[in-house]
Coordinates of C-alpha atoms and ligand atoms in Angstrom, one line a residue:
X144 CA -51.6 -31.7 63.9
X145 CA -50.4 -35.2 64.2
X146 CA -46.9 -36.2 65.3
X147 CA -46.8 -39.7 63.7
X148 CA -44.8 -40.7 60.7
X149 CA -45.9 -43.4 58.4
X150 CA -44.9 -45.7 55.5
X151 CA -47.0 -46.6 52.5
X152 CA -46.1 -49.7 50.3
X153 CA -47.3 -48.9 46.7
X154 CA -47.2 -45.7 44.9
X155 CA -50.3 -46.3 42.7
X156 CA -53.5 -44.2 42.7
X157 CA -54.5 -45.1 46.3
X158 CA -51.0 -45.0 47.9
X159 CA -50.3 -41.5 46.5
X160 CA -53.9 -40.2 47.4
X161 CA -53.1 -41.3 50.9
X162 CA -49.8 -39.7 50.9
X163 CA -51.4 -36.3 49.9
X164 CA -54.2 -36.7 52.4
X165 CA -51.8 -37.5 55.3
X166 CA -49.5 -34.6 54.3
X167 CA -52.6 -32.3 54.4
X168 CA -53.1 -33.4 58.1
X169 CA -49.4 -32.7 58.9
X170 CA -48.4 -36.3 59.2
X171 CA -45.0 -37.3 57.7
X172 CA -45.1 -40.2 55.3
X173 CA -43.0 -42.0 52.8
X174 CA -44.2 -43.9 49.8
X175 CA -42.2 -47.1 48.7
X176 CA -43.1 -48.1 45.1
X177 CA -41.7 -51.3 43.5
X178 CA -41.2 -50.2 40.0
X179 CA -38.0 -48.2 39.2
X180 CA -39.8 -45.6 37.2
X181 CA -43.4 -44.6 37.8
X182 CA -45.0 -44.2 34.3
X183 CA -48.5 -43.3 33.2
X184 CA -49.9 -46.7 32.5
X185 CA -53.4 -48.2 32.1
X186 CA -56.4 -46.8 30.3
X187 CA -59.7 -45.3 31.4
X188 CA -61.0 -45.1 35.0
X189 CA -64.0 -43.3 36.5
X190 CA -63.9 -40.9 39.4
X191 CA -67.4 -40.8 40.8
X192 CA -68.7 -37.7 42.7
X193 CA -67.9 -39.0 46.1
X194 CA -64.3 -39.4 45.3
X195 CA -64.1 -36.1 43.3
X196 CA -65.5 -34.3 46.4
X197 CA -62.5 -35.7 48.3
X198 CA -59.9 -35.0 45.6
X199 CA -61.3 -31.4 45.7
X200 CA -60.4 -31.2 49.4
X201 CA -56.8 -32.0 48.3
X202 CA -56.7 -29.2 45.9
X203 CA -56.6 -31.5 42.7
X204 CA -59.8 -30.3 41.0
X205 CA -58.2 -27.8 38.7
X206 CA -55.7 -30.3 37.4
X207 CA -58.4 -33.0 36.9
X208 CA -60.5 -30.5 35.0
X209 CA -57.6 -29.8 32.6
X210 CA -57.3 -33.3 31.4
X211 CA -60.4 -35.2 32.2
X212 CA -63.9 -35.5 30.6
X213 CA -66.8 -34.3 32.7
X214 CA -69.1 -37.3 32.2
X215 CA -72.7 -36.1 31.4
X216 CA -74.6 -39.3 31.5
X217 CA -74.5 -43.2 31.8
X218 CA -76.8 -45.2 29.5
X219 CA -77.4 -48.9 29.1
X220 CA -78.4 -50.3 25.6
X221 CA -79.2 -53.7 24.1
X222 CA -76.8 -54.9 21.4
X223 CA -79.1 -53.6 18.7
X224 CA -79.0 -50.1 20.2
X225 CA -82.4 -50.0 22.1
X226 CA -82.2 -47.8 25.2
X227 CA -82.7 -49.6 28.5
X228 CA -81.9 -47.0 31.0
X229 CA -80.2 -43.5 30.8
X230 CA -79.3 -41.2 33.7
X231 CA -77.5 -38.0 33.8
X232 CA -74.2 -38.1 35.8
X233 CA -72.0 -35.6 37.8
X234 CA -72.8 -31.9 37.3
X235 CA -75.5 -32.7 34.8
X236 CA -77.3 -34.7 37.5
X237 CA -77.2 -31.8 39.9
X238 CA -74.1 -33.0 42.0
X239 CA -71.9 -30.2 43.3
X240 CA -68.8 -31.7 41.6
X241 CA -68.3 -33.5 38.4
X242 CA -68.0 -37.2 37.6
X243 CA -64.6 -37.6 35.7
X244 CA -63.8 -40.1 33.1
X245 CA -60.0 -40.0 32.9
X246 CA -56.8 -41.9 31.7
X247 CA -55.5 -43.8 34.6
X248 CA -52.0 -42.5 33.6
X249 CA -53.0 -38.9 33.6
X250 CA -54.6 -39.3 37.0
X251 CA -51.5 -41.1 38.3
X252 CA -49.2 -38.3 37.1
X253 CA -51.4 -35.5 38.7
X254 CA -51.1 -37.4 42.0
X255 CA -47.3 -38.2 41.6
X256 CA -46.6 -34.5 40.7
X257 CA -48.6 -33.2 43.6
X258 CA -46.9 -35.7 46.0
X259 CA -43.4 -34.9 44.8
X260 CA -44.1 -31.2 45.1
X261 CA -45.7 -31.3 48.5
X262 CA -44.0 -34.1 50.3
X263 CA -40.6 -33.7 48.6
X264 CA -39.4 -36.0 45.9
X265 CA -37.1 -37.8 48.3
X266 CA -40.3 -39.1 50.1
X267 CA -41.6 -40.9 47.0
X268 CA -39.1 -43.7 46.8
X269 CA -39.1 -46.0 43.7
X270 CA -37.4 -49.3 43.0
X271 CA -38.5 -50.4 46.6
X272 CA -40.6 -53.7 46.5
X273 CA -42.1 -54.2 50.0
X274 CA -41.1 -57.7 51.1
X275 CA -41.7 -58.1 54.8
X276 CA -42.0 -56.4 58.2
X277 CA -41.7 -56.6 62.0
X278 CA -43.6 -54.5 64.5
X279 CA -43.1 -53.9 68.2
X280 CA -44.4 -51.5 70.7
X281 CA -42.5 -48.5 69.2
X282 CA -43.1 -48.9 65.6
X283 CA -42.9 -50.9 62.3
X284 CA -39.8 -51.9 60.4
X285 CA -40.2 -52.6 56.7
X286 CA -37.9 -54.4 54.4
X287 CA -37.5 -53.7 50.7
X288 CA -36.0 -55.6 47.7
X289 CA -35.3 -55.0 44.1
X290 CA -38.3 -56.6 42.4
X291 CA -36.3 -58.0 39.5
X292 CA -33.2 -59.4 41.3
X293 CA -34.8 -60.0 44.8
X294 CA -31.8 -58.3 46.4
X295 CA -32.3 -56.3 49.6
X296 CA -32.4 -52.6 48.8
X297 CA -33.2 -51.1 52.2
X298 CA -35.1 -51.0 55.5
X299 CA -37.3 -48.2 56.9
X300 CA -39.1 -47.6 60.2
X301 CA -42.2 -45.7 61.0
X302 CA -45.2 -45.5 63.4
X303 CA -47.4 -47.3 60.9
X304 CA -47.4 -49.2 57.6
X305 CA -50.2 -49.2 55.0
X306 CA -50.1 -51.7 52.1
X307 CA -51.5 -50.0 49.1
X308 CA -49.8 -52.5 46.9
X309 CA -52.6 -53.4 44.5
X310 CA -54.5 -56.7 43.7
X311 CA -51.4 -58.8 44.0
X312 CA -50.5 -57.3 47.4
X313 CA -47.5 -58.7 49.2
X314 CA -48.8 -57.4 52.5
X315 CA -52.0 -59.2 52.1
X316 CA -50.1 -62.3 51.2
X317 CA -48.4 -62.0 54.6
X318 CA -51.6 -61.7 56.4
X319 CA -53.5 -64.3 54.3
X320 CA -50.9 -66.8 53.1
X321 CA -53.4 -69.4 51.9
X322 CA -55.6 -67.0 49.9
X323 CA -54.0 -67.7 46.6
X324 CA -54.5 -65.6 43.3
X325 CA -57.5 -63.3 42.7
X326 CA -60.8 -65.0 41.9
X327 CA -61.8 -65.3 38.2
X328 CA -65.4 -64.2 37.4
X329 CA -65.7 -66.1 34.1
X330 CA -65.4 -62.8 32.2
X331 CA -62.5 -61.7 30.2
X332 CA -61.9 -58.0 29.5
X333 CA -60.0 -56.5 26.5
X334 CA -59.4 -52.9 27.4
X335 CA -58.5 -50.5 24.6
X336 CA -58.3 -46.9 23.6
X337 CA -59.2 -45.4 20.1
X338 CA -59.2 -41.8 19.0
X339 CA -62.1 -41.1 16.6
X340 CA -65.2 -39.0 16.2
X341 CA -67.3 -38.5 19.2
X342 CA -70.4 -40.5 19.9
X343 CA -73.6 -39.2 21.4
X344 CA -72.7 -35.9 23.1
X345 CA -68.9 -36.6 23.4
X346 CA -69.2 -36.9 27.3
X347 CA -71.4 -39.9 27.7
X348 CA -70.5 -43.4 29.1
X349 CA -72.5 -46.4 27.8
X350 CA -72.7 -50.0 28.4
X351 CA -74.4 -52.5 25.9
X352 CA -75.2 -56.2 25.8
X353 CA -75.6 -58.6 28.7
X354 CA -73.6 -60.9 31.0
X355 CA -72.1 -63.0 28.2
X356 CA -71.0 -60.3 25.8
X357 CA -70.7 -56.6 26.7
X358 CA -69.3 -53.4 25.4
X359 CA -68.5 -50.4 27.6
X360 CA -67.1 -47.1 26.3
X361 CA -66.5 -43.6 27.5
X362 CA -64.2 -40.7 26.3
X363 CA -61.3 -39.8 28.7
X364 CA -59.2 -36.9 27.5
X365 CA -60.3 -33.3 27.1
X366 CA -57.4 -32.3 24.7
X367 CA -59.0 -34.7 22.0
X368 CA -62.4 -33.1 22.7
X369 CA -60.8 -29.7 22.0
X370 CA -59.6 -31.1 18.6
X371 CA -63.2 -32.3 17.9
X372 CA -62.4 -36.0 18.5
X373 CA -62.9 -38.3 21.3
X374 CA -60.1 -40.4 23.0
X375 CA -62.4 -43.4 23.7
X376 CA -61.7 -45.9 26.5
X377 CA -63.6 -49.2 25.7
X378 CA -63.9 -52.5 27.2
X379 CA -65.0 -55.6 25.3
X380 CA -66.2 -58.3 27.7
X381 CA -66.7 -62.0 26.8
X382 CA -67.6 -64.9 29.0
X383 CA -64.8 -67.5 28.7
X384 CA -64.9 -70.6 30.9
X385 CA -62.3 -70.9 33.6
X386 CA -60.3 -73.6 32.1
X387 CA -59.8 -71.7 28.8
X388 CA -58.9 -68.4 30.3
X389 CA -55.6 -66.7 31.0
X390 CA -56.3 -65.7 34.6
X391 CA -53.2 -64.0 35.9
X392 CA -54.1 -60.4 37.0
X393 CA -51.4 -58.6 35.0
X394 CA -52.3 -55.1 34.1
X395 CA -49.7 -55.0 31.4
X396 CA -50.7 -58.1 29.4
X397 CA -51.3 -57.5 25.7
X398 CA -54.7 -58.5 24.0
X399 CA -55.4 -59.5 20.4
X400 CA -58.4 -58.1 18.4
X401 CA -59.2 -61.6 16.9
X402 CA -60.0 -62.7 20.5
X403 CA -63.1 -60.7 20.8
X404 CA -64.0 -58.7 17.6
X405 CA -65.8 -61.6 15.7
X406 CA -68.2 -61.9 18.6
X407 CA -69.6 -58.4 18.1
X408 CA -70.0 -58.8 14.3
X409 CA -73.8 -58.7 14.4
X410 CA -74.0 -55.7 16.8
X411 CA -75.5 -52.4 15.6
X412 CA -75.7 -49.5 18.0
X413 CA -76.5 -47.1 15.3
X414 CA -74.4 -44.1 16.6
X415 CA -71.0 -45.9 17.0
X416 CA -68.9 -47.8 14.4
X417 CA -67.8 -50.7 16.6
X418 CA -65.5 -52.2 13.9
X419 CA -63.6 -48.9 13.6
X420 CA -63.4 -48.5 17.4
X421 CA -61.8 -52.0 17.6
X422 CA -59.6 -51.8 14.4
X423 CA -58.2 -48.3 15.1
X424 CA -57.2 -49.1 18.7
X425 CA -54.0 -47.4 19.9
X426 CA -53.5 -50.2 22.4
X427 CA -55.4 -53.3 23.6
X428 CA -54.7 -55.0 27.0
X429 CA -56.3 -58.2 28.3
X430 CA -57.3 -58.5 31.9
X431 CA -59.5 -61.2 33.5
X432 CA -62.4 -59.9 35.5
X433 CA -61.1 -60.9 39.0
X434 CA -61.8 -59.9 42.6
X435 CA -61.0 -61.0 46.0
X436 CA -63.1 -62.4 48.8
X437 CA -63.8 -60.0 51.7
X438 CA -61.5 -60.7 54.6
X439 CA -62.3 -60.5 58.2
X440 CA -59.6 -58.1 59.1
X441 CA -57.3 -55.4 57.4
X442 CA -55.6 -53.9 60.5
X443 CA -53.1 -55.9 62.4
X444 CA -51.5 -53.7 65.2
X445 CA -49.7 -50.9 63.3
X446 CA -50.1 -52.4 59.9
X447 CA -53.1 -52.3 57.5
X448 CA -54.4 -52.7 54.0
X449 CA -55.9 -50.1 51.6
X450 CA -57.3 -49.9 48.0
X451 CA -57.1 -53.0 45.8
X452 CA -54.9 -54.6 48.3
X453 CA -57.8 -54.5 50.8
X454 CA -60.9 -54.9 48.4
X455 CA -60.1 -55.6 44.8
X456 CA -63.6 -55.6 43.1
X457 CA -65.1 -56.1 39.7
X458 CA -65.3 -52.9 37.7
X459 CA -69.1 -53.1 37.4
X460 CA -70.3 -49.8 38.8
X461 CA -66.9 -48.1 38.1
X462 CA -66.1 -48.0 41.9
X463 CA -62.7 -49.4 42.4
X464 CA -60.6 -46.2 42.4
X465 CA -63.3 -44.2 44.1
X466 CA -63.6 -46.6 47.1
X467 CA -59.7 -46.5 47.5
X468 CA -59.9 -42.7 47.5
X469 CA -62.5 -42.9 50.3
X470 CA -60.3 -45.4 52.2
X471 CA -57.4 -42.9 52.1
X472 CA -59.4 -39.9 53.2
X473 CA -61.1 -41.9 56.1
X474 CA -57.7 -43.0 57.2
X475 CA -56.2 -39.5 57.2
X476 CA -59.2 -38.0 58.9
X477 CA -58.8 -40.6 61.7
X478 CA -55.2 -40.2 62.0
X479 CA -55.5 -36.4 62.3
X480 CA -56.5 -36.7 66.0
X481 CA -54.9 -39.9 66.7
X482 CA -53.2 -40.6 70.0
X483 CA -52.8 -44.4 69.6
X484 CA -51.9 -46.0 66.3
X485 CA -53.4 -49.4 66.9
X486 CA -56.8 -48.0 68.0
X487 CA -56.8 -45.7 65.0
X488 CA -56.1 -48.6 62.6
X489 CA -58.8 -50.6 64.1
X490 CA -61.3 -47.6 63.7
X491 CA -60.2 -47.3 60.0
X492 CA -60.9 -51.1 59.6
X493 CA -64.3 -50.7 61.2
X494 CA -65.2 -47.7 59.1
X495 CA -64.3 -49.1 55.7
X496 CA -64.0 -52.9 55.7
X497 CA -67.6 -53.9 55.8
X498 CA -68.8 -51.0 53.6
X499 CA -66.5 -52.1 50.9
X500 CA -67.2 -55.8 51.2
X501 CA -70.9 -55.1 50.5
X502 CA -69.9 -53.3 47.2
X503 CA -67.6 -56.1 46.2
X504 CA -70.4 -58.6 46.7
X505 CA -73.0 -56.5 44.9
X506 CA -70.6 -56.2 42.1
X507 CA -70.5 -60.0 41.8
X508 CA -74.3 -59.8 41.1
X509 CA -73.3 -57.3 38.3
X510 CA -74.0 -54.2 40.4
X511 CA -76.0 -51.6 38.5
X512 CA -75.5 -53.4 35.1
X513 CA -78.2 -55.9 36.3
X514 CA -80.7 -53.9 34.2
X515 CA -79.0 -55.2 31.0
X516 CA -79.4 -58.8 32.0
X517 CA -82.9 -58.2 33.2
X518 CA -83.8 -57.0 29.7
X519 CA -82.0 -59.9 28.0
X520 CA -83.9 -62.4 30.2
X521 CA -87.4 -60.8 30.3
X522 CA -87.9 -58.8 27.0
X523 CA -89.6 -60.8 24.2
X524 CA -88.0 -58.3 21.8
X525 CA -91.1 -56.4 20.8
X526 CA -90.1 -53.1 22.5
X527 CA -89.3 -50.0 20.3
X528 CA -86.4 -47.7 20.4
X529 CA -86.7 -47.5 24.2
X530 CA -87.5 -50.5 26.4
X531 CA -90.8 -50.4 28.0
X532 CA -91.5 -54.0 29.1
X533 CA -89.7 -53.5 32.4
X534 CA -91.3 -50.7 34.3
X535 CA -89.1 -47.6 34.7
X536 CA -89.4 -47.6 38.5
X537 CA -88.0 -51.2 38.6
X538 CA -84.9 -50.1 36.6
X539 CA -84.6 -46.9 38.8
X540 CA -84.7 -49.0 42.0
X541 CA -81.6 -50.9 40.8
X542 CA -79.7 -47.6 40.0
X543 CA -80.6 -45.9 43.2
X544 CA -80.0 -48.9 45.4
X545 CA -76.4 -49.2 44.0
X546 CA -75.7 -45.4 44.5
X547 CA -76.8 -45.7 48.1
X548 CA -74.7 -48.8 48.7
X549 CA -71.6 -47.2 47.1
X550 CA -72.2 -43.8 48.9
X551 CA -72.7 -41.6 46.0
X552 CA -76.4 -40.9 46.1
X553 CA -76.9 -37.1 46.1
X554 CA -78.4 -36.9 49.6
X555 CA -75.4 -38.6 51.2
X556 CA -73.0 -36.4 49.3
X557 CA -74.8 -33.1 50.1
X558 CA -74.8 -33.9 53.9
X559 CA -71.0 -34.7 53.7
X560 CA -70.0 -31.3 52.4
Ligands
FAD867 C1 -50.0 -50.7 35.5 C2 -51.4 -50.6 36.0 C3 -52.4 -50.4 35.1 C4 -53.7 -50.4 35.4 N1 -54.7 -50.1 34.5 C5 -56.0 -49.9 34.9 C6 -57.0 -49.5 33.9 O1 -56.7 -49.4 32.8 N2 -58.2 -49.5 34.4 C7 -58.6 -49.7 35.7 O2 -59.8 -49.7 36.0 N3 -57.7 -50.0 36.6 C8 -56.4 -50.2 36.2 N4 -55.5 -50.5 37.2 C9 -55.9 -50.8 38.6 C10 -56.4 -49.4 39.3 O3 -55.3 -48.6 39.4 C11 -56.8 -50.0 40.6 O4 -57.8 -50.9 40.6 C12 -57.3 -48.9 41.5 O5 -56.9 -47.7 41.1 C13 -56.8 -49.0 43.0 O6 -55.6 -48.5 43.2 P1 -54.4 -49.1 44.1 O7 -53.5 -47.9 44.4 O8 -55.1 -49.8 45.2 O9 -53.8 -50.1 43.1 P2 -52.9 -49.9 41.9 O10 -53.2 -48.7 41.1 O11 -52.8 -51.2 41.2 O12 -51.4 -49.5 42.6 C14 -50.7 -50.4 43.3 C15 -49.2 -50.0 43.2 O13 -48.4 -50.8 44.1 C16 -47.2 -51.1 43.5 N5 -46.8 -52.4 44.1 C17 -47.2 -53.6 43.9 N6 -46.6 -54.5 44.7 C18 -45.7 -53.7 45.5 C19 -44.9 -54.0 46.6 N7 -44.7 -55.3 47.1 N8 -44.1 -53.0 47.2 C20 -44.2 -51.8 46.6 N9 -45.1 -51.4 45.6 C21 -45.8 -52.3 45.1 C22 -47.6 -51.2 42.0 O14 -46.5 -51.2 41.2 C23 -48.6 -50.1 41.9 O15 -48.0 -48.8 41.6 C24 -54.1 -50.6 36.8 C25 -53.1 -50.9 37.8 C26 -51.8 -50.9 37.4 C27 -50.7 -51.2 38.4

């Protein structure tokens, strides 16, 4: 069992996962979160089997199963509903654990409740915005402020500090002061949720369209499924040139239906009423598709970056949260037998930085969604219900290559158990 004690800046999905993983290894840790009250925000996220396998190790599987949807398949379609590619997912694909589609807020609350219960509520400190640090041979001192007033609220000391403070990370800004805001991809996302009748089997995720106009949707709550409806998370994505776009990466910014609905007017998937999906939305948020360039170093002495602070990536491939969970588990595994903090943080950097950089760069080339653009560019429109002009093995190669890159091909996961 380790004897170190650490600090985590950011009580989001990755900060809390790390807190639970370190606690499991007997390492004392405190989480400092900027907001005063941690609330269940956001809409849908996907937990791919490689992260679920790790969340199972933290004993979270029963709670996840209670609230989430066990995703059965992922399919890609054209805007007129022709199938491009369909593959089973999670248990349906023969993995040992499910792939979950889940409300970000539900997942956040599962993590928060477990962290408060296991670490003690006093170790999850809210209203503490990480502002600066100093380190010396004996440890790290972190300084916190009130995010609204900027007034100092406290100082803490530990053996190490992890910045899991999200896409607009303050710690990353200290390391890379000239980096500026996240990079805009040219695509704007409207993220909404709508409760309505299920589509397909009620457990499927789909993506339709191409790089200029896309719709992604998947159900995320099991209590709606029990009532015979689906709580559908959807993302309408439209290309908007840089000079016309709102580009601040603010997860709470509201979106307007007229900004995207007219562009989908001619779409017909057959099995989903897109108009009703948009019109009956419970909430719509607007978020630019942004990421950050890979950086040459995450760990600086006793201080390091994790999750979106380290590798904010485009959502293509649904990998953002899952990669953050892998960061946290890798860090905790290394810390378990650590004798020297600096060496351990360097080992964590070596284990995760390049691997996640490759995924970020693959996502810039649209990741597994490449199959949709291939059809848009190459199909003369003469195919029937299912696309046949691009050979199946070419499409399969795209899907398999991405799974291998992101570490969730079946072989890799089986050998990791
Ligand atoms: C409000 C919100 C809504 C989101 N909604 C979605 C969504 O619908 N779909 C989706 O795919 N992703 C969403 N995300 C992002 C998603 O959670 C992350 O991409 C992913 O989970 C990686 O998690 P993370 O812990 O690294 O970052 P995040 O989950 O973003 O967590 C970062 C945490 O750090 C806190 N923080 C920020 N700065 C400081 C600071 N200086 N000091 C202390 N704490 C700080 C933030 O308040 C936040 O709790 C959302 C994030 C937030 C914050």
